[in-house]
Amino acid sequence: MSGKKIMGEADLAIHGAPPAFSQPLHVGQPNIINRDKFLAGVARALDNRWLTNNGPLVQEFEQRVADKLGVKHCVAMCNGTIALEIAIRALGLTGEVIVPSWTFVATAHALYWQGITPIFADIDPVTHNLDPVAVRRMITPRTSGIIGVHLWGRAAPVGELQAIADEHGLKLMFDAAHAFGSSYRGQSIGQFGACEVFSFHATKSFNTMEGGAITTNDDDLAEAMRLMRNFGFKGYDNVIHPGTNGKMIEVCAAMGLANLDGFEDIVVANQATHAAYQQALEGIPGIKVLSYDLDERNSHHYMVVEVGSDCPVRRDDLIATLQAENILARRYFWPGCHRMQPYRDLFPHAELVLPQTKVVAEQVMVLPAGASITLQQIQAVCDVIRRRVSP
Ligand code: T4K
């Protein structure tokens, strides 16, 4: 854990005083687990003179991820968004696809970018994941599929969504961008639906700098996705499929291989961070830490807090106070995809069917976390919140 300078109590945020942190404290500070191993991997790529196009490091990385997640295929990609686009296309989704509005906008954009209409369904306010009852309500004759999102690393209601998909002949896939290392009923995320899509962006608990992957147990789907990620080439001079460029580069795979080794240590550090925040925020009126299922695995990467209507300070005012102290708290994924363009113009009345999304979007505040945050820093962040809410 790195030691950023925390100023003394007396310096804290009284008007005109220096901020609590001399350097910004970020939400998404990357986990860099084994610098030497990463650099050795980069050296290997340079020595090989093989930098991209399904190189040996990417192949090793795919095998390690597939083994870790207990799934047959892992197809590594240049990022999670392209991985979503390729998965959507490989599954043959068309027309309308049901997704939550309460997600990162990439989930919706990956559909819209390909001429498919994302249809936003409401969420369960306790889990922040799709509400199966709401999903059923949004099915029309044009619906071809459902994309469940395992938000904040908590598994979506996989069983219920699969039952709905089976009943209506729909394809089901998952956006597992937050869920590397998570489980559903004890089984690793990565094994569910027709396929699952991970993001390994720098800000994720497990990162390859930029990167992503699709996991599946379906041989034909994996084959199609491999072709699509490399312009449809099968061998030299032989294009047998439409495709794009979704390839992961060797340097990113080197980062992934280095970070895989220490991933479980990151989870333990994140759990400690979560517990420390929970303790330090205890009893502050209207502040609730989002809880997790104790019987499921989760990387505990996101430190999500709800600022309820019973809190004397509005969420946005609290974030402004924190940011003035160099604590860069965020209101991910405010205001919900349905209020972002082009969806706001497409569905001006979407809010009528998204009442829980609206409430959650107004309450969520994500606090700095990650393996590099110290207990002292956590205490200082919580002191700022406590002082602002109950001066
Ligand atoms: N589906 C879901 C559910 C997702 O959450 C995402 C991505 C995707 C799909 C798509 O996957 P990718 O195509 O991205 O692989 C970030 C990430 O760019 C994005 O990957 C992520 N979700 C999303 C939730 O968050 P921003 O807008 O927060 O990035 P930015 O630049 O504001 O960085 C966040 C914080 O982290 C800042 O305080 C700065 C700090 N930071 C960031 C970087 C990149 C660092 O300290 N070091 C760094 O290297 O989007």
CSV table of C-alpha atoms and ligand atoms in Angstrom, one decimal:
chain,number,residue,atom,x,y,z
A,1,MET,CA,0.0,0.0,0.0
A,2,SER,CA,1.4,3.4,-1.0
A,3,GLY,CA,1.6,6.2,1.6
A,4,LYS,CA,0.1,9.3,0.1
A,5,LYS,CA,0.6,12.3,2.4
A,6,ILE,CA,-2.4,13.0,4.6
A,7,MET,CA,-2.3,16.4,6.2
A,8,GLY,CA,-3.1,16.9,9.9
A,9,GLU,CA,-6.6,17.3,11.3
A,10,ALA,CA,-6.1,21.0,11.8
A,11,ASP,CA,-5.6,21.4,8.0
A,12,LEU,CA,-8.9,19.8,7.1
A,13,ALA,CA,-11.4,21.7,4.9
A,14,ILE,CA,-12.3,24.7,6.8
A,15,HIS,CA,-12.9,27.5,4.3
A,16,GLY,CA,-9.7,28.5,2.6
A,17,ALA,CA,-7.6,25.8,4.3
A,18,PRO,CA,-5.5,23.4,2.2
A,19,PRO,CA,-7.3,20.3,1.1
A,20,ALA,CA,-7.2,17.1,3.2
A,21,PHE,CA,-5.1,15.4,0.6
A,22,SER,CA,-2.2,17.1,-1.1
A,23,GLN,CA,-2.6,14.7,-4.1
A,24,PRO,CA,-5.9,13.6,-5.6
A,25,LEU,CA,-7.3,10.3,-4.2
A,26,HIS,CA,-8.8,8.5,-7.1
A,27,VAL,CA,-11.7,6.0,-7.4
A,28,GLY,CA,-9.9,4.0,-10.1
A,29,GLN,CA,-6.3,3.9,-9.2
A,30,PRO,CA,-4.9,0.9,-11.1
A,31,ASN,CA,-3.6,-2.2,-9.3
A,32,ILE,CA,-0.1,-2.9,-10.4
A,33,ILE,CA,0.7,-6.2,-8.7
A,34,ASN,CA,4.1,-7.4,-9.9
A,35,ARG,CA,6.1,-4.8,-11.8
A,36,ASP,CA,9.1,-7.1,-12.3
A,37,LYS,CA,7.0,-9.9,-13.8
A,38,PHE,CA,5.3,-7.4,-16.1
A,39,LEU,CA,8.6,-6.0,-17.3
A,40,ALA,CA,9.9,-9.5,-17.8
A,41,GLY,CA,6.8,-10.2,-19.9
A,42,VAL,CA,7.4,-7.1,-22.0
A,43,ALA,CA,11.0,-8.2,-22.5
A,44,ARG,CA,9.7,-11.6,-23.7
A,45,ALA,CA,7.5,-9.9,-26.2
A,46,LEU,CA,10.3,-7.8,-27.5
A,47,ASP,CA,12.7,-10.7,-27.6
A,48,ASN,CA,10.1,-12.7,-29.5
A,49,ARG,CA,9.6,-9.8,-31.9
A,50,TRP,CA,5.9,-10.8,-31.6
A,51,LEU,CA,3.8,-7.9,-30.4
A,52,THR,CA,0.3,-8.7,-31.4
A,53,ASN,CA,-1.9,-11.0,-33.5
A,54,ASN,CA,-2.6,-13.9,-31.1
A,55,GLY,CA,1.0,-14.0,-29.8
A,56,PRO,CA,2.2,-16.5,-27.2
A,57,LEU,CA,1.6,-14.2,-24.2
A,58,VAL,CA,-2.1,-13.7,-25.3
A,59,GLN,CA,-2.5,-17.5,-25.7
A,60,GLU,CA,-1.0,-18.2,-22.3
A,61,PHE,CA,-3.2,-15.4,-20.8
A,62,GLU,CA,-6.3,-16.9,-22.3
A,63,GLN,CA,-5.6,-20.3,-21.0
A,64,ARG,CA,-4.9,-19.0,-17.5
A,65,VAL,CA,-8.1,-17.0,-17.4
A,66,ALA,CA,-10.2,-19.9,-18.7
A,67,ASP,CA,-8.7,-22.2,-16.1
A,68,LYS,CA,-9.3,-19.7,-13.3
A,69,LEU,CA,-12.9,-19.2,-14.3
A,70,GLY,CA,-13.6,-22.8,-15.0
A,71,VAL,CA,-14.8,-22.1,-18.6
A,72,LYS,CA,-13.9,-23.8,-21.8
A,73,HIS,CA,-12.9,-20.7,-23.9
A,74,CYS,CA,-11.5,-17.3,-23.1
A,75,VAL,CA,-11.2,-15.0,-26.2
A,76,ALA,CA,-9.0,-12.0,-25.2
A,77,MET,CA,-9.9,-8.6,-26.7
A,78,CYS,CA,-8.5,-5.1,-26.9
A,79,ASN,CA,-11.1,-3.8,-24.5
A,80,GLY,CA,-14.5,-4.6,-23.0
A,81,THR,CA,-16.5,-2.5,-25.4
A,82,ILE,CA,-15.3,-4.2,-28.5
A,83,ALA,CA,-15.7,-7.5,-26.7
A,84,LEU,CA,-19.4,-6.6,-26.1
A,85,GLU,CA,-19.8,-5.6,-29.7
A,86,ILE,CA,-18.3,-8.8,-30.9
A,87,ALA,CA,-20.3,-11.0,-28.5
A,88,ILE,CA,-23.5,-9.2,-29.5
A,89,ARG,CA,-22.8,-9.8,-33.2
A,90,ALA,CA,-21.6,-13.4,-32.8
A,91,LEU,CA,-24.9,-14.2,-30.9
A,92,GLY,CA,-26.8,-12.7,-33.8
A,93,LEU,CA,-28.8,-10.2,-31.7
A,94,THR,CA,-31.1,-7.9,-33.6
A,95,GLY,CA,-34.1,-5.6,-33.1
A,96,GLU,CA,-34.4,-4.9,-29.4
A,97,VAL,CA,-32.2,-6.1,-26.5
A,98,ILE,CA,-33.2,-5.7,-22.9
A,99,VAL,CA,-30.5,-4.1,-20.7
A,100,PRO,CA,-30.4,-2.2,-17.4
A,101,SER,CA,-30.2,1.6,-17.7
A,102,TRP,CA,-28.2,1.5,-14.5
A,103,THR,CA,-24.8,0.4,-16.0
A,104,PHE,CA,-21.8,2.0,-17.7
A,105,VAL,CA,-23.0,3.5,-21.0
A,106,ALA,CA,-20.8,1.0,-23.0
A,107,THR,CA,-23.4,-1.7,-22.4
A,108,ALA,CA,-26.1,0.3,-24.3
A,109,HIS,CA,-23.7,1.8,-26.8
A,110,ALA,CA,-22.4,-1.6,-27.9
A,111,LEU,CA,-25.9,-2.4,-29.1
A,112,TYR,CA,-26.9,1.0,-30.5
A,113,TRP,CA,-23.5,1.2,-32.4
A,114,GLN,CA,-24.7,-1.9,-34.3
A,115,GLY,CA,-28.2,-0.7,-35.1
A,116,ILE,CA,-29.8,-2.6,-32.2
A,117,THR,CA,-32.2,-0.8,-29.8
A,118,PRO,CA,-31.3,-1.1,-26.1
A,119,ILE,CA,-34.5,-1.4,-24.1
A,120,PHE,CA,-34.0,-0.3,-20.6
A,121,ALA,CA,-35.5,-2.4,-17.7
A,122,ASP,CA,-35.6,-1.4,-14.1
A,123,ILE,CA,-33.4,-2.7,-11.3
A,124,ASP,CA,-33.8,-4.1,-7.8
A,125,PRO,CA,-32.9,-1.2,-5.6
A,126,VAL,CA,-31.2,-3.5,-3.1
A,127,THR,CA,-28.8,-5.3,-5.5
A,128,HIS,CA,-28.7,-2.6,-8.2
A,129,ASN,CA,-29.1,-5.5,-10.8
A,130,LEU,CA,-31.8,-6.1,-13.3
A,131,ASP,CA,-35.2,-6.9,-11.8
A,132,PRO,CA,-36.6,-10.1,-13.6
A,133,VAL,CA,-40.2,-8.8,-13.2
A,134,ALA,CA,-39.2,-5.6,-15.0
A,135,VAL,CA,-37.4,-7.5,-17.7
A,136,ARG,CA,-40.5,-9.6,-18.5
A,137,ARG,CA,-42.5,-6.3,-18.9
A,138,MET,CA,-40.2,-5.0,-21.6
A,139,ILE,CA,-40.4,-8.1,-23.9
A,140,THR,CA,-41.9,-7.4,-27.3
A,141,PRO,CA,-42.0,-9.3,-30.6
A,142,ARG,CA,-38.8,-7.5,-31.6
A,143,THR,CA,-36.8,-8.6,-28.6
A,144,SER,CA,-34.0,-10.9,-29.5
A,145,GLY,CA,-32.0,-11.0,-26.3
A,146,ILE,CA,-31.1,-9.9,-22.8
A,147,ILE,CA,-27.8,-8.6,-21.5
A,148,GLY,CA,-27.6,-8.9,-17.7
A,149,VAL,CA,-24.9,-6.8,-16.0
A,150,HIS,CA,-23.2,-8.0,-12.8
A,151,LEU,CA,-23.0,-4.5,-11.4
A,152,TRP,CA,-20.4,-3.7,-8.8
A,153,GLY,CA,-19.3,-7.4,-9.1
A,154,ARG,CA,-22.5,-8.7,-7.7
A,155,ALA,CA,-24.0,-11.5,-9.8
A,156,ALA,CA,-27.2,-10.5,-11.7
A,157,PRO,CA,-30.1,-12.9,-11.1
A,158,VAL,CA,-28.7,-15.4,-13.5
A,159,GLY,CA,-31.2,-18.2,-12.9
A,160,GLU,CA,-34.3,-16.0,-13.3
A,161,LEU,CA,-32.9,-14.3,-16.4
A,162,GLN,CA,-32.1,-17.7,-18.0
A,163,ALA,CA,-35.6,-18.9,-17.3
A,164,ILE,CA,-37.1,-15.9,-19.0
A,165,ALA,CA,-34.8,-16.3,-21.9
A,166,ASP,CA,-35.7,-19.9,-22.3
A,167,GLU,CA,-39.4,-19.3,-22.0
A,168,HIS,CA,-39.3,-16.6,-24.7
A,169,GLY,CA,-36.6,-18.0,-27.0
A,170,LEU,CA,-34.2,-15.2,-26.3
A,171,LYS,CA,-30.4,-15.1,-26.2
A,172,LEU,CA,-28.9,-14.3,-22.9
A,173,MET,CA,-25.4,-12.9,-22.3
A,174,PHE,CA,-23.8,-11.0,-19.5
A,175,ASP,CA,-21.7,-7.9,-19.2
A,176,ALA,CA,-19.3,-9.1,-16.5
A,177,ALA,CA,-17.0,-6.0,-16.8
A,178,HIS,CA,-17.0,-5.6,-12.9
A,179,ALA,CA,-17.2,-9.3,-12.0
A,180,PHE,CA,-13.8,-10.9,-12.5
A,181,GLY,CA,-13.4,-13.2,-9.5
A,182,SER,CA,-17.1,-13.1,-8.6
A,183,SER,CA,-19.4,-16.0,-8.2
A,184,TYR,CA,-23.1,-16.9,-8.6
A,185,ARG,CA,-24.2,-19.8,-6.3
A,186,GLY,CA,-20.6,-20.6,-5.8
A,187,GLN,CA,-19.7,-21.0,-9.5
A,188,SER,CA,-17.4,-18.5,-11.1
A,189,ILE,CA,-18.8,-15.7,-13.2
A,190,GLY,CA,-17.7,-16.3,-16.7
A,191,GLN,CA,-19.6,-19.6,-17.1
A,192,PHE,CA,-23.2,-18.2,-17.5
A,193,GLY,CA,-25.5,-17.4,-20.4
A,194,ALA,CA,-24.3,-17.9,-23.9
A,195,CYS,CA,-21.2,-15.9,-23.1
A,196,GLU,CA,-19.9,-13.4,-20.6
A,197,VAL,CA,-17.9,-10.3,-21.3
A,198,PHE,CA,-15.1,-8.9,-19.1
A,199,SER,CA,-13.3,-5.6,-19.0
A,200,PHE,CA,-9.7,-5.5,-17.9
A,201,HIS,CA,-9.5,-1.7,-18.1
A,202,ALA,CA,-6.9,0.0,-15.9
A,203,THR,CA,-9.5,1.0,-13.4
A,204,LYS,CA,-10.8,-2.6,-12.8
A,205,SER,CA,-9.8,-4.8,-10.0
A,206,PHE,CA,-7.9,-7.0,-12.5
A,207,ASN,CA,-6.4,-5.0,-15.3
A,208,THR,CA,-4.4,-5.5,-18.5
A,209,MET,CA,-4.1,-1.7,-18.9
A,210,GLU,CA,-6.8,-1.8,-21.7
A,211,GLY,CA,-8.3,-5.1,-22.4
A,212,GLY,CA,-11.2,-7.4,-22.2
A,213,ALA,CA,-12.3,-11.0,-22.9
A,214,ILE,CA,-15.3,-13.1,-23.8
A,215,THR,CA,-15.8,-16.4,-22.0
A,216,THR,CA,-18.0,-19.2,-23.2
A,217,ASN,CA,-18.5,-23.0,-23.2
A,218,ASP,CA,-19.8,-22.9,-26.7
A,219,ASP,CA,-17.2,-24.1,-29.3
A,220,ASP,CA,-18.9,-22.6,-32.3
A,221,LEU,CA,-19.4,-19.2,-30.7
A,222,ALA,CA,-15.8,-19.1,-29.5
A,223,GLU,CA,-14.6,-19.9,-33.1
A,224,ALA,CA,-16.9,-17.2,-34.6
A,225,MET,CA,-15.6,-14.6,-32.0
A,226,ARG,CA,-12.0,-15.5,-32.7
A,227,LEU,CA,-12.6,-14.9,-36.4
A,228,MET,CA,-14.4,-11.7,-35.8
A,229,ARG,CA,-11.6,-10.3,-33.6
A,230,ASN,CA,-9.1,-10.7,-36.5
A,231,PHE,CA,-11.0,-9.4,-39.6
A,232,GLY,CA,-12.4,-12.9,-40.3
A,233,PHE,CA,-9.0,-14.4,-41.2
A,234,LYS,CA,-8.6,-18.1,-41.0
A,235,GLY,CA,-4.9,-18.5,-41.9
A,236,TYR,CA,-3.2,-16.3,-44.5
A,237,ASP,CA,-5.1,-14.9,-47.4
A,238,ASN,CA,-8.3,-16.6,-46.3
A,239,VAL,CA,-11.1,-14.4,-45.0
A,240,ILE,CA,-14.2,-16.5,-44.2
A,241,HIS,CA,-16.1,-14.2,-41.9
A,242,PRO,CA,-16.9,-10.5,-41.5
A,243,GLY,CA,-14.7,-9.1,-38.8
A,244,THR,CA,-13.0,-6.2,-37.1
A,245,ASN,CA,-9.8,-5.6,-35.1
A,246,GLY,CA,-10.4,-6.7,-31.5
A,247,LYS,CA,-7.0,-8.2,-30.7
A,248,MET,CA,-5.3,-7.9,-27.4
A,249,ILE,CA,-1.6,-6.9,-27.7
A,250,GLU,CA,1.2,-8.8,-26.1
A,251,VAL,CA,2.1,-6.0,-23.6
A,252,CYS,CA,-1.4,-6.1,-22.3
A,253,ALA,CA,-1.3,-9.9,-21.9
A,254,ALA,CA,2.0,-9.5,-20.0
A,255,MET,CA,0.2,-7.1,-17.6
A,256,GLY,CA,-2.6,-9.6,-17.2
A,257,LEU,CA,-0.2,-12.5,-16.5
A,258,ALA,CA,1.6,-10.5,-13.9
A,259,ASN,CA,-1.6,-9.3,-12.3
A,260,LEU,CA,-3.3,-12.8,-12.3
A,261,ASP,CA,-0.7,-14.1,-9.9
A,262,GLY,CA,-1.5,-11.6,-7.1
A,263,PHE,CA,-5.2,-11.2,-7.8
A,264,GLU,CA,-6.4,-13.0,-4.7
A,265,ASP,CA,-4.2,-10.7,-2.5
A,266,ILE,CA,-6.0,-7.7,-4.1
A,267,VAL,CA,-9.3,-9.2,-3.1
A,268,VAL,CA,-8.2,-9.6,0.5
A,269,ALA,CA,-6.9,-6.0,0.5
A,270,ASN,CA,-10.2,-4.8,-1.0
A,271,GLN,CA,-12.2,-6.7,1.7
A,272,ALA,CA,-10.2,-4.9,4.4
A,273,THR,CA,-10.9,-1.6,2.7
A,274,HIS,CA,-14.6,-2.4,2.5
A,275,ALA,CA,-14.7,-3.3,6.2
A,276,ALA,CA,-12.7,-0.2,7.2
A,277,TYR,CA,-15.0,2.1,5.3
A,278,GLN,CA,-18.0,0.3,6.8
A,279,GLN,CA,-16.7,0.8,10.3
A,280,ALA,CA,-15.6,4.4,9.8
A,281,LEU,CA,-19.0,5.4,8.2
A,282,GLU,CA,-21.1,3.7,10.9
A,283,GLY,CA,-23.7,5.9,12.4
A,284,ILE,CA,-23.5,8.8,9.9
A,285,PRO,CA,-27.1,9.7,9.3
A,286,GLY,CA,-28.4,8.7,5.8
A,287,ILE,CA,-25.1,7.1,4.7
A,288,LYS,CA,-25.4,3.4,3.8
A,289,VAL,CA,-22.6,1.2,2.5
A,290,LEU,CA,-23.9,-1.1,-0.3
A,291,SER,CA,-23.7,-4.6,1.2
A,292,TYR,CA,-22.6,-7.8,-0.6
A,293,ASP,CA,-23.8,-11.4,-0.3
A,294,LEU,CA,-21.4,-12.9,2.2
A,295,ASP,CA,-21.8,-16.4,0.7
A,296,GLU,CA,-20.6,-15.3,-2.8
A,297,ARG,CA,-17.2,-14.2,-4.0
A,298,ASN,CA,-16.7,-10.6,-5.1
A,299,SER,CA,-13.5,-8.6,-5.7
A,300,HIS,CA,-15.0,-5.8,-3.6
A,301,HIS,CA,-13.4,-3.4,-6.0
A,302,TYR,CA,-16.0,-0.7,-5.8
A,303,MET,CA,-16.7,1.2,-2.6
A,304,VAL,CA,-20.4,2.1,-3.2
A,305,VAL,CA,-22.3,4.2,-0.7
A,306,GLU,CA,-25.9,5.4,-0.9
A,307,VAL,CA,-26.7,8.8,0.3
A,308,GLY,CA,-30.3,8.4,1.3
A,309,SER,CA,-33.1,11.0,1.5
A,310,ASP,CA,-32.7,10.9,5.3
A,311,CYS,CA,-29.2,12.4,4.9
A,312,PRO,CA,-29.1,16.1,5.9
A,313,VAL,CA,-26.7,16.8,3.0
A,314,ARG,CA,-27.5,16.1,-0.7
A,315,ARG,CA,-25.3,13.5,-2.4
A,316,ASP,CA,-24.0,16.1,-5.0
A,317,ASP,CA,-23.1,18.6,-2.2
A,318,LEU,CA,-21.2,15.8,-0.4
A,319,ILE,CA,-19.3,14.9,-3.5
A,320,ALA,CA,-18.4,18.6,-4.0
A,321,THR,CA,-17.1,18.7,-0.4
A,322,LEU,CA,-15.0,15.6,-1.0
A,323,GLN,CA,-13.7,16.8,-4.3
A,324,ALA,CA,-12.6,20.1,-2.7
A,325,GLU,CA,-10.5,18.0,-0.4
A,326,ASN,CA,-8.9,16.2,-3.3
A,327,ILE,CA,-11.0,13.1,-2.7
A,328,LEU,CA,-12.3,12.3,-6.2
A,329,ALA,CA,-15.6,10.5,-5.3
A,330,ARG,CA,-17.8,9.8,-8.3
A,331,ARG,CA,-21.5,9.3,-8.9
A,332,TYR,CA,-21.2,6.5,-11.4
A,333,PHE,CA,-23.5,5.8,-13.5
A,334,TRP,CA,-25.5,8.9,-13.0
A,335,PRO,CA,-28.0,9.8,-14.5
A,336,GLY,CA,-28.6,6.4,-16.0
A,337,CYS,CA,-28.1,5.5,-19.7
A,338,HIS,CA,-31.8,6.4,-20.5
A,339,ARG,CA,-30.9,10.1,-19.7
A,340,MET,CA,-27.8,10.1,-21.8
A,341,GLN,CA,-27.7,10.7,-25.6
A,342,PRO,CA,-29.0,9.3,-27.9
A,343,TYR,CA,-31.3,7.4,-25.5
A,344,ARG,CA,-32.8,10.5,-23.9
A,345,ASP,CA,-34.1,11.6,-27.2
A,346,LEU,CA,-35.1,8.1,-28.3
A,347,PHE,CA,-37.0,7.4,-25.1
A,348,PRO,CA,-38.1,10.7,-23.5
A,349,HIS,CA,-40.5,9.0,-21.1
A,350,ALA,CA,-38.3,6.1,-20.1
A,351,GLU,CA,-38.2,7.3,-16.5
A,352,LEU,CA,-41.9,6.2,-16.1
A,353,VAL,CA,-40.8,2.6,-16.2
A,354,LEU,CA,-37.5,3.1,-14.3
A,355,PRO,CA,-38.5,4.4,-10.9
A,356,GLN,CA,-35.9,2.4,-9.0
A,357,THR,CA,-33.2,3.4,-11.4
A,358,LYS,CA,-34.1,7.0,-10.7
A,359,VAL,CA,-33.8,6.6,-7.0
A,360,VAL,CA,-30.6,4.7,-7.1
A,361,ALA,CA,-29.0,7.1,-9.6
A,362,GLU,CA,-29.7,10.0,-7.2
A,363,GLN,CA,-28.1,8.3,-4.2
A,364,VAL,CA,-25.0,6.5,-5.3
A,365,MET,CA,-21.6,7.8,-4.4
A,366,VAL,CA,-18.5,5.8,-5.2
A,367,LEU,CA,-15.5,6.4,-2.8
A,368,PRO,CA,-11.8,6.0,-3.5
A,369,ALA,CA,-10.7,2.4,-3.0
A,370,GLY,CA,-8.2,0.0,-4.7
A,371,ALA,CA,-5.3,-1.9,-3.2
A,372,SER,CA,-3.1,1.2,-2.9
A,373,ILE,CA,-5.4,3.1,-0.4
A,374,THR,CA,-4.3,3.1,3.2
A,375,LEU,CA,-6.4,2.7,6.4
A,376,GLN,CA,-5.3,6.2,7.4
A,377,GLN,CA,-6.6,7.6,4.1
A,378,ILE,CA,-9.9,5.8,4.5
A,379,GLN,CA,-10.3,7.3,8.0
A,380,ALA,CA,-9.5,10.8,6.6
A,381,VAL,CA,-12.1,10.4,3.8
A,382,CYS,CA,-14.8,9.2,6.4
A,383,ASP,CA,-13.9,12.1,8.7
A,384,VAL,CA,-14.6,14.6,5.9
A,385,ILE,CA,-18.0,12.9,5.3
A,386,ARG,CA,-18.8,12.8,9.0
A,387,ARG,CA,-17.9,16.4,9.6
A,388,ARG,CA,-20.0,17.5,6.6
A,389,VAL,CA,-23.0,15.5,7.5
A,390,SER,CA,-23.1,16.0,11.2
A,391,PRO,CA,-20.9,19.0,12.0
B,1,T4K,N1,-19.5,-2.5,-19.1
B,1,T4K,C1,-19.4,-2.0,-17.9
B,1,T4K,C2,-20.4,-2.3,-16.9
B,1,T4K,C3,-18.3,-1.2,-17.6
B,1,T4K,O1,-18.2,-0.6,-16.4
B,1,T4K,C4,-17.4,-0.9,-18.6
B,1,T4K,C5,-16.3,0.0,-18.3
B,1,T4K,C6,-17.5,-1.5,-19.9
B,1,T4K,C7,-18.6,-2.3,-20.1
B,1,T4K,C8,-16.6,-1.2,-21.0
B,1,T4K,O2,-15.3,-1.8,-20.8
B,1,T4K,P1,-14.0,-1.0,-21.4
B,1,T4K,O3,-14.2,-0.9,-22.9
B,1,T4K,O4,-13.7,0.2,-20.7
B,1,T4K,O5,-12.9,-2.1,-21.2
B,1,T4K,C9,-13.9,4.1,-16.4
B,1,T4K,C10,-13.4,3.1,-17.4
B,1,T4K,O6,-12.8,3.8,-18.6
B,1,T4K,C11,-14.3,2.1,-17.9
B,1,T4K,O7,-13.5,1.0,-18.3
B,1,T4K,C12,-15.2,1.6,-16.8
B,1,T4K,N2,-16.2,0.7,-17.3
B,1,T4K,C13,-15.9,2.8,-16.2
B,1,T4K,C14,-16.9,2.3,-15.1
B,1,T4K,O8,-15.0,3.6,-15.6
B,1,T4K,P2,-14.0,6.6,-16.2
B,1,T4K,O9,-14.9,7.6,-17.0
B,1,T4K,O10,-14.3,6.5,-14.8
B,1,T4K,O11,-12.5,6.9,-16.4
B,1,T4K,P3,-11.6,8.0,-15.7
B,1,T4K,O12,-10.6,8.4,-16.7
B,1,T4K,O13,-12.5,9.1,-15.1
B,1,T4K,O14,-10.9,7.3,-14.5
B,1,T4K,C15,-11.5,7.0,-13.3
B,1,T4K,C16,-10.6,7.3,-12.1
B,1,T4K,O15,-9.5,6.5,-12.1
B,1,T4K,C17,-10.2,8.8,-12.1
B,1,T4K,O16,-10.3,9.3,-10.8
B,1,T4K,C18,-8.7,8.7,-12.5
B,1,T4K,C19,-8.3,7.3,-12.1
B,1,T4K,N3,-7.3,6.7,-13.0
B,1,T4K,C20,-7.7,6.3,-14.2
B,1,T4K,C21,-6.8,5.7,-15.1
B,1,T4K,C22,-7.2,5.3,-16.5
B,1,T4K,C23,-6.0,6.5,-12.5
B,1,T4K,O17,-5.7,6.8,-11.4
B,1,T4K,N4,-5.1,5.9,-13.4
B,1,T4K,C24,-5.4,5.5,-14.6
B,1,T4K,O18,-4.6,4.9,-15.4
B,1,T4K,O19,-14.3,5.3,-17.0
